[in-house]
CSV table of C-alpha atoms in Angstrom, one decimal:
chain,number,residue,atom,x,y,z
A,30,MET,CA,260.3,241.3,32.3
A,31,SER,CA,256.6,241.4,33.1
A,32,SER,CA,255.0,244.5,34.6
A,33,ALA,CA,252.6,244.2,37.5
A,34,ALA,CA,248.9,244.7,36.6
A,35,PRO,CA,247.4,248.0,37.9
A,36,LYS,CA,245.3,247.7,41.0
A,37,THR,CA,241.6,248.3,40.7
A,38,VAL,CA,240.2,250.6,43.3
A,39,GLN,CA,237.1,249.1,44.9
A,40,ARG,CA,234.4,251.8,45.5
A,41,THR,CA,231.8,251.3,48.1
A,42,PRO,CA,228.1,251.5,47.2
A,43,PHE,CA,227.9,254.8,49.1
A,44,LYS,CA,230.7,256.3,47.0
A,45,ARG,CA,229.1,255.1,43.8
A,46,TRP,CA,225.8,256.6,44.9
A,47,CYS,CA,227.6,259.9,45.6
A,48,ASP,CA,229.2,259.9,42.2
A,49,GLU,CA,225.9,259.2,40.4
A,50,ASN,CA,224.0,261.9,42.4
A,51,THR,CA,226.5,264.7,42.7
A,52,GLY,CA,223.9,267.2,41.5
A,53,LEU,CA,221.8,266.6,44.7
A,54,PHE,CA,224.6,268.1,46.9
A,55,PHE,CA,224.4,271.3,44.9
A,56,LEU,CA,220.6,271.4,45.4
A,57,ILE,CA,220.8,271.0,49.1
A,58,PRO,CA,220.8,274.8,49.9
A,59,TRP,CA,217.8,275.3,47.6
A,60,ILE,CA,216.0,272.3,49.1
A,61,LEU,CA,216.5,273.5,52.6
A,62,GLY,CA,215.4,277.0,51.8
A,63,PHE,CA,212.3,275.7,50.0
A,64,LEU,CA,211.4,273.4,52.9
A,65,ILE,CA,212.0,276.0,55.6
A,66,PHE,CA,210.7,279.2,54.0
A,67,LYS,CA,208.1,277.8,51.6
A,68,ALA,CA,206.7,274.4,52.3
A,69,TYR,CA,206.6,274.6,56.1
A,70,PRO,CA,204.9,278.0,56.2
A,71,PHE,CA,202.4,276.9,53.6
A,72,ALA,CA,201.5,273.7,55.4
A,73,SER,CA,201.4,275.3,58.8
A,74,SER,CA,199.1,278.1,57.6
A,75,LEU,CA,196.8,275.5,56.0
A,76,VAL,CA,196.6,273.7,59.3
A,77,TYR,CA,196.1,276.9,61.3
A,78,SER,CA,193.3,278.0,59.0
A,79,PHE,CA,191.2,275.2,60.5
A,80,THR,CA,191.8,276.4,64.1
A,81,ASP,CA,191.2,279.4,66.3
A,82,LEU,CA,194.9,279.7,67.0
A,83,ASN,CA,195.9,282.5,69.4
A,84,PHE,CA,199.6,282.9,70.2
A,85,PHE,CA,198.8,283.7,73.8
A,86,LYS,CA,195.9,281.3,74.5
A,87,GLY,CA,196.8,278.4,72.1
A,88,ILE,CA,194.2,276.4,70.1
A,89,SER,CA,190.9,275.6,71.6
A,90,GLN,CA,188.8,274.7,68.6
A,91,TYR,CA,189.2,272.9,65.3
A,92,GLY,CA,186.9,272.9,62.2
A,93,LEU,CA,185.7,275.0,59.3
A,94,MET,CA,184.4,277.9,61.4
A,95,ASN,CA,186.9,280.4,59.9
A,96,TYR,CA,185.9,279.5,56.3
A,97,VAL,CA,182.2,279.6,57.2
A,98,GLU,CA,182.6,282.9,58.8
A,99,ILE,CA,184.4,284.7,56.0
A,100,PHE,CA,182.3,283.2,53.2
A,101,THR,CA,179.0,284.1,54.9
A,102,SER,CA,179.8,287.7,55.4
A,103,ARG,CA,178.5,290.3,52.9
A,104,LYS,CA,181.7,292.3,53.1
A,105,THR,CA,183.9,289.3,52.6
A,106,VAL,CA,182.0,288.1,49.6
A,107,SER,CA,182.0,291.6,48.1
A,108,VAL,CA,185.8,291.7,48.5
A,109,LEU,CA,186.3,288.3,46.8
A,110,LEU,CA,183.9,289.3,44.0
A,111,THR,CA,185.8,292.6,43.4
A,112,THR,CA,189.2,290.7,43.3
A,113,VAL,CA,187.9,288.1,40.9
A,114,LYS,CA,186.4,290.8,38.7
A,115,TYR,CA,189.7,292.8,38.8
A,116,ALA,CA,191.6,289.7,37.8
A,117,PHE,CA,189.3,288.7,34.9
A,118,ILE,CA,189.5,292.3,33.5
A,119,THR,CA,193.2,293.0,33.8
A,120,VAL,CA,194.7,289.6,32.9
A,121,PRO,CA,193.1,289.1,29.5
A,122,LEU,CA,193.6,292.7,28.5
A,123,LYS,CA,197.2,292.8,29.6
A,124,LEU,CA,198.1,289.6,27.8
A,125,VAL,CA,196.4,290.6,24.6
A,126,PHE,CA,197.9,294.0,24.6
A,127,ALA,CA,201.4,292.6,25.4
A,128,LEU,CA,201.2,290.0,22.7
A,129,PHE,CA,200.0,292.6,20.2
A,130,ILE,CA,202.9,295.0,20.9
A,131,ALA,CA,205.4,292.1,20.9
A,132,TYR,CA,204.1,290.9,17.6
A,133,ILE,CA,204.6,294.4,16.1
A,134,LEU,CA,208.1,294.8,17.6
A,135,ASN,CA,209.1,291.4,16.2
A,136,PHE,CA,209.2,292.9,12.7
A,137,LYS,CA,212.4,294.6,11.5
A,138,ILE,CA,211.5,298.3,12.0
A,139,LYS,CA,213.7,301.3,12.7
A,140,PHE,CA,214.4,302.2,16.3
A,141,VAL,CA,213.0,298.9,17.5
A,142,ASN,CA,215.4,298.8,20.5
A,143,LEU,CA,214.2,302.2,21.6
A,144,PHE,CA,210.5,301.1,21.3
A,145,ARG,CA,211.3,298.0,23.4
A,146,THR,CA,212.8,300.1,26.1
A,147,VAL,CA,210.0,302.6,26.2
A,148,TYR,CA,207.3,299.9,26.3
A,149,TYR,CA,209.2,298.2,29.2
A,150,ILE,CA,209.5,301.3,31.4
A,151,PRO,CA,206.0,301.1,32.8
A,152,SER,CA,206.7,297.7,34.3
A,153,ILE,CA,209.6,299.2,36.2
A,154,LEU,CA,207.7,302.2,37.5
A,155,GLY,CA,204.2,300.9,37.7
A,156,GLY,CA,204.4,299.2,41.0
A,157,SER,CA,205.8,302.2,42.9
A,158,VAL,CA,203.8,304.3,45.3
A,159,ALA,CA,204.8,307.5,43.3
A,160,ILE,CA,203.1,306.2,40.2
A,161,ALA,CA,199.9,305.3,42.1
A,162,VAL,CA,199.9,308.9,43.5
A,163,LEU,CA,200.4,310.2,40.0
A,164,TRP,CA,197.6,308.0,38.7
A,165,ARG,CA,195.2,309.4,41.4
A,166,ALA,CA,196.2,313.0,40.3
A,167,LEU,CA,195.5,312.2,36.7
A,168,PHE,CA,192.0,310.8,37.3
A,169,LYS,CA,190.7,313.0,40.0
A,170,ASP,CA,187.7,315.3,39.4
A,171,THR,CA,189.9,318.2,38.3
A,172,GLY,CA,192.7,316.1,37.0
A,173,VAL,CA,194.5,316.0,33.6
A,174,VAL,CA,192.1,313.4,32.1
A,175,ASN,CA,189.0,315.5,32.7
A,176,THR,CA,190.8,318.6,31.6
A,177,ILE,CA,191.6,317.1,28.3
A,178,LEU,CA,188.0,315.8,27.8
A,179,GLY,CA,186.8,319.3,28.6
A,180,PHE,CA,188.7,320.7,25.7
A,181,PHE,CA,186.5,318.6,23.4
A,182,GLY,CA,183.3,319.5,25.2
A,183,ILE,CA,183.0,316.2,27.1
A,184,ALA,CA,182.1,316.3,30.8
A,185,GLY,CA,184.3,313.7,32.4
A,186,PRO,CA,182.9,311.6,35.2
A,187,ASP,CA,184.3,311.6,38.8
A,188,TRP,CA,186.5,308.7,38.1
A,189,LEU,CA,187.5,307.9,41.7
A,190,ALA,CA,184.2,308.6,43.3
A,191,ASP,CA,182.0,306.7,40.9
A,192,LYS,CA,181.6,302.9,41.5
A,193,THR,CA,181.2,302.3,37.8
A,194,TRP,CA,184.6,303.9,36.9
A,195,ALA,CA,186.8,303.4,40.0
A,196,LEU,CA,187.6,299.8,39.4
A,197,PHE,CA,188.3,300.7,35.7
A,198,VAL,CA,190.9,303.2,36.7
A,199,ILE,CA,192.7,300.6,38.9
A,200,CYS,CA,192.5,298.0,36.1
A,201,LEU,CA,193.9,300.5,33.6
A,202,LEU,CA,197.0,301.0,35.9
A,203,ARG,CA,197.7,297.3,35.9
A,204,VAL,CA,197.1,296.9,32.1
A,205,TRP,CA,199.6,299.8,31.5
A,206,GLN,CA,202.3,297.7,33.1
A,207,PHE,CA,202.5,295.2,30.3
A,208,GLY,CA,206.3,295.4,29.7
A,209,SER,CA,207.3,292.2,31.5
A,210,ALA,CA,204.8,290.0,29.6
A,211,MET,CA,205.7,291.7,26.4
A,212,VAL,CA,209.4,290.9,26.8
A,213,LEU,CA,208.6,287.2,27.3
A,214,PHE,CA,206.3,287.1,24.3
A,215,LEU,CA,208.9,288.8,22.2
A,216,ALA,CA,211.5,286.2,23.2
A,217,ALA,CA,209.0,283.4,22.3
A,218,LEU,CA,208.2,285.0,18.9
A,219,LYS,CA,212.0,285.1,18.1
A,220,GLY,CA,212.1,281.3,18.7
A,221,VAL,CA,209.4,280.4,16.2
A,222,PRO,CA,211.2,278.9,13.1
A,223,ALA,CA,210.9,281.1,10.0
A,224,ASP,CA,210.5,277.9,7.8
A,225,LEU,CA,207.0,277.5,9.1
A,226,TYR,CA,206.0,280.9,8.0
A,227,GLU,CA,207.6,280.4,4.6
A,228,ALA,CA,205.8,277.1,4.1
A,229,ALA,CA,202.5,278.7,5.1
A,230,THR,CA,203.1,281.6,2.7
A,231,ILE,CA,203.7,279.2,-0.2
A,232,ASP,CA,200.5,277.4,0.7
A,233,GLY,CA,198.6,280.7,0.5
A,234,ALA,CA,197.9,281.2,4.2
A,235,SER,CA,197.2,284.8,5.2
A,236,LYS,CA,198.9,286.6,8.1
A,237,THR,CA,195.9,286.1,10.3
A,238,LYS,CA,195.8,282.4,9.5
A,239,GLN,CA,199.6,282.1,10.2
A,240,PHE,CA,199.2,283.9,13.5
A,241,PHE,CA,196.5,281.6,14.9
A,242,SER,CA,197.8,278.4,13.3
A,243,ILE,CA,201.5,278.8,13.8
A,244,THR,CA,202.4,281.6,16.2
A,245,VAL,CA,199.9,281.0,18.9
A,246,PRO,CA,200.5,277.2,19.1
A,247,MET,CA,204.3,277.6,19.1
A,248,ILE,CA,204.2,280.1,22.0
A,249,THR,CA,201.6,278.4,24.1
A,250,PRO,CA,204.0,277.6,27.0
A,251,VAL,CA,204.9,281.3,27.3
A,252,ILE,CA,201.2,282.2,27.1
A,253,PHE,CA,200.5,279.8,29.9
A,254,TYR,CA,203.4,281.1,32.0
A,255,ASN,CA,202.3,284.7,31.6
A,256,LEU,CA,198.7,283.7,32.4
A,257,VAL,CA,199.7,282.0,35.7
A,258,THR,CA,202.0,284.8,36.8
A,259,GLN,CA,199.5,287.6,35.9
A,260,ILE,CA,196.7,285.8,37.8
A,261,ALA,CA,199.0,285.5,40.9
A,262,GLN,CA,199.9,289.2,40.7
A,263,ALA,CA,196.2,290.2,40.2
A,264,PHE,CA,195.1,288.4,43.3
A,265,GLN,CA,198.0,290.0,45.3
A,266,GLU,CA,197.2,293.6,44.2
A,267,PHE,CA,197.3,296.1,47.0
A,268,ASN,CA,199.2,299.3,46.2
A,269,GLY,CA,196.8,300.6,43.5
A,270,PRO,CA,193.5,300.2,45.3
A,271,TYR,CA,194.9,301.3,48.7
A,272,ILE,CA,196.7,304.4,47.5
A,273,ILE,CA,194.4,305.6,44.7
A,274,THR,CA,190.9,305.0,46.2
A,275,GLN,CA,191.6,303.6,49.7
A,276,GLY,CA,189.2,300.8,48.7
A,277,GLY,CA,186.3,303.1,47.9
A,278,PRO,CA,183.9,304.2,46.9
A,279,ARG,CA,181.8,302.1,49.3
A,280,ASN,CA,184.4,299.2,49.1
A,281,ALA,CA,184.0,299.0,45.3
A,282,THR,CA,187.8,298.7,44.8
A,283,LYS,CA,188.8,296.9,48.0
A,284,SER,CA,191.1,294.0,47.1
A,285,LEU,CA,191.6,290.8,48.9
A,286,TYR,CA,195.0,291.8,50.2
A,287,GLY,CA,193.5,295.2,51.3
A,288,ALA,CA,190.9,293.3,53.3
A,289,MET,CA,193.6,291.1,54.8
A,290,ARG,CA,195.5,294.2,56.0
A,291,ARG,CA,192.3,295.6,57.5
A,292,MET,CA,191.7,292.3,59.2
A,293,MET,CA,195.2,292.2,60.7
A,294,SER,CA,194.6,295.7,62.2
A,295,ALA,CA,191.2,294.5,63.5
A,296,MET,CA,192.9,291.6,65.3
A,297,SER,CA,194.6,294.2,67.5
A,298,SER,CA,191.6,296.3,68.1
A,299,SER,CA,188.2,295.4,69.5
A,300,LEU,CA,186.6,298.5,68.0
A,301,ASP,CA,187.0,297.5,64.4
A,302,PRO,CA,184.0,295.5,63.2
A,303,HIS,CA,185.4,292.8,60.9
A,304,PRO,CA,183.8,289.6,59.5
A,305,CYS,CA,186.3,287.5,61.6
A,306,ARG,CA,184.8,288.3,64.9
A,307,HIS,CA,187.2,286.1,66.8
A,308,ARG,CA,190.3,287.9,65.4
A,309,ASN,CA,192.6,284.9,65.7
A,310,SER,CA,195.6,283.9,63.6
A,311,GLY,CA,193.7,280.9,62.2
A,312,CYS,CA,191.3,283.3,60.5
A,313,ALA,CA,194.2,285.3,59.1
A,314,ALA,CA,195.7,282.1,57.7
A,315,CYS,CA,192.2,281.3,56.2
A,316,TRP,CA,192.2,284.7,54.3
A,317,SER,CA,195.6,283.9,52.6
A,318,LYS,CA,194.3,280.7,51.0
A,319,PRO,CA,192.1,281.9,48.0
A,320,PRO,CA,195.0,283.5,46.0
A,321,ARG,CA,197.3,280.5,46.7
A,322,GLU,CA,194.7,278.0,45.7
A,323,VAL,CA,193.8,279.8,42.5
A,324,THR,CA,197.4,280.0,41.4
A,325,LEU,CA,198.1,276.4,42.4
A,326,CYS,CA,195.1,275.0,40.5
A,327,SER,CA,195.8,277.0,37.4
A,328,THR,CA,199.5,275.9,37.4
A,329,VAL,CA,198.8,272.2,38.0
A,330,SER,CA,195.9,272.0,35.6
A,331,GLY,CA,197.8,273.1,32.6
A,332,SER,CA,201.4,272.1,33.2
A,333,PRO,CA,203.1,270.2,30.3
A,334,LYS,CA,203.7,266.5,30.9
A,335,ARG,CA,207.1,266.5,29.4
A,336,PRO,CA,209.7,269.2,29.0
A,337,GLY,CA,209.5,270.8,25.6
A,338,THR,CA,205.9,269.7,24.9
A,339,VAL,CA,203.2,272.2,24.0
A,340,VAL,CA,200.8,272.9,26.8
A,341,ASP,CA,197.4,271.4,26.3
A,342,SER,CA,195.0,274.3,26.2
A,343,ARG,CA,192.0,272.2,27.3
A,344,PRO,CA,192.7,272.3,31.0
A,345,ILE,CA,193.2,276.1,30.8
A,346,ARG,CA,189.9,276.6,29.0
A,347,GLY,CA,188.3,274.3,31.5
A,348,TRP,CA,189.7,276.3,34.4
A,349,LEU,CA,188.6,279.6,32.9
A,350,ALA,CA,185.1,278.2,32.3
A,351,PHE,CA,184.9,277.0,35.9
A,352,ALA,CA,186.2,280.3,37.1
A,353,SER,CA,183.6,282.2,35.0
A,354,LEU,CA,180.9,280.2,36.9
A,355,LEU,CA,182.1,281.6,40.1
A,356,ILE,CA,180.9,285.1,39.2
A,357,PRO,CA,177.2,284.4,39.3
A,358,ILE,CA,177.7,282.2,42.3
A,359,GLN,CA,179.4,285.0,44.1
A,360,TYR,CA,176.6,287.4,43.1
A,361,ARG,CA,174.0,285.0,44.5
A,362,GLY,CA,176.0,284.6,47.7
A,363,LEU,CA,176.3,288.4,48.0
A,364,ALA,CA,172.6,288.7,47.6
A,365,ARG,CA,171.9,286.1,50.3
A,366,CYS,CA,174.4,287.8,52.7
A,367,ALA,CA,172.7,291.2,52.0
A,368,GLU,CA,169.4,289.7,53.0
A,369,ASN,CA,170.8,288.1,56.1
A,370,ASP,CA,173.1,290.9,57.3
A,371,GLY,CA,171.0,293.9,56.3
A,372,PRO,CA,172.5,297.1,54.9
């Protein structure tokens, strides 16, 4: 007795496509959220930055007038210069200090878990308003820092009223919050194979040679990730300058986001003299572009071509060299604006 052959189920091309791309259905919520809350606002603000959009009067003009207006104002150039200076001071110091502490904690020492917790606490507390208020109390003219210096016969400066030291105090607050970068560096150091160090030791390589020839190349992706995130955070700094010095003295610590906040208040008041004289939403969108463009360029220029590959450091060095050229350019632009606008 012969049994009947099993019937083969014929699947339509659509069903086969669904079977092969099942993962896309799980990504639909994220894709919709990205398109609605990220891509569309970014694209629309880019378009609006080239207009004089007013939510009550609409759009009546297109062009580069917003960019020309904010980049030819002495106050605007000063704010951009301060933000760039703040980023180029805090980011390298924070990364170097975080990598140094992570390298030490990577050794087998007693109470290492306690030290990791203690070093991470500033990252949790540092962004709060209370810590900024405490920082202001520490560095005021009669604060704890000057009191300690007085015990040694050193007359401390007026940290928050001196243009030379005010930005340093703000940068020190950001560098103090190195815990998040330290944790990432520590995880990367744990992933470096011990065989490489053993082979280098047999070949007679010193600890310094091993660090720069083995450790740094192996953790380059983490270094790049920390670099991008820290640059983005530096260009978005607001709490520290606003609470500690209110942007003073004489706008020496006014950040880009602080100027954006002032511009938004100026849009609702005709008495506040602001570089954006038209006070339109297009000018507000124009102000939001520098931090985004810096982060985007730094991310795209150094992204690895394939997963698991070491990031090529040449684009990063090229971007840093280009960014360093912006400082004298900004100084020259500031001088020209000072000549044109007057004191």
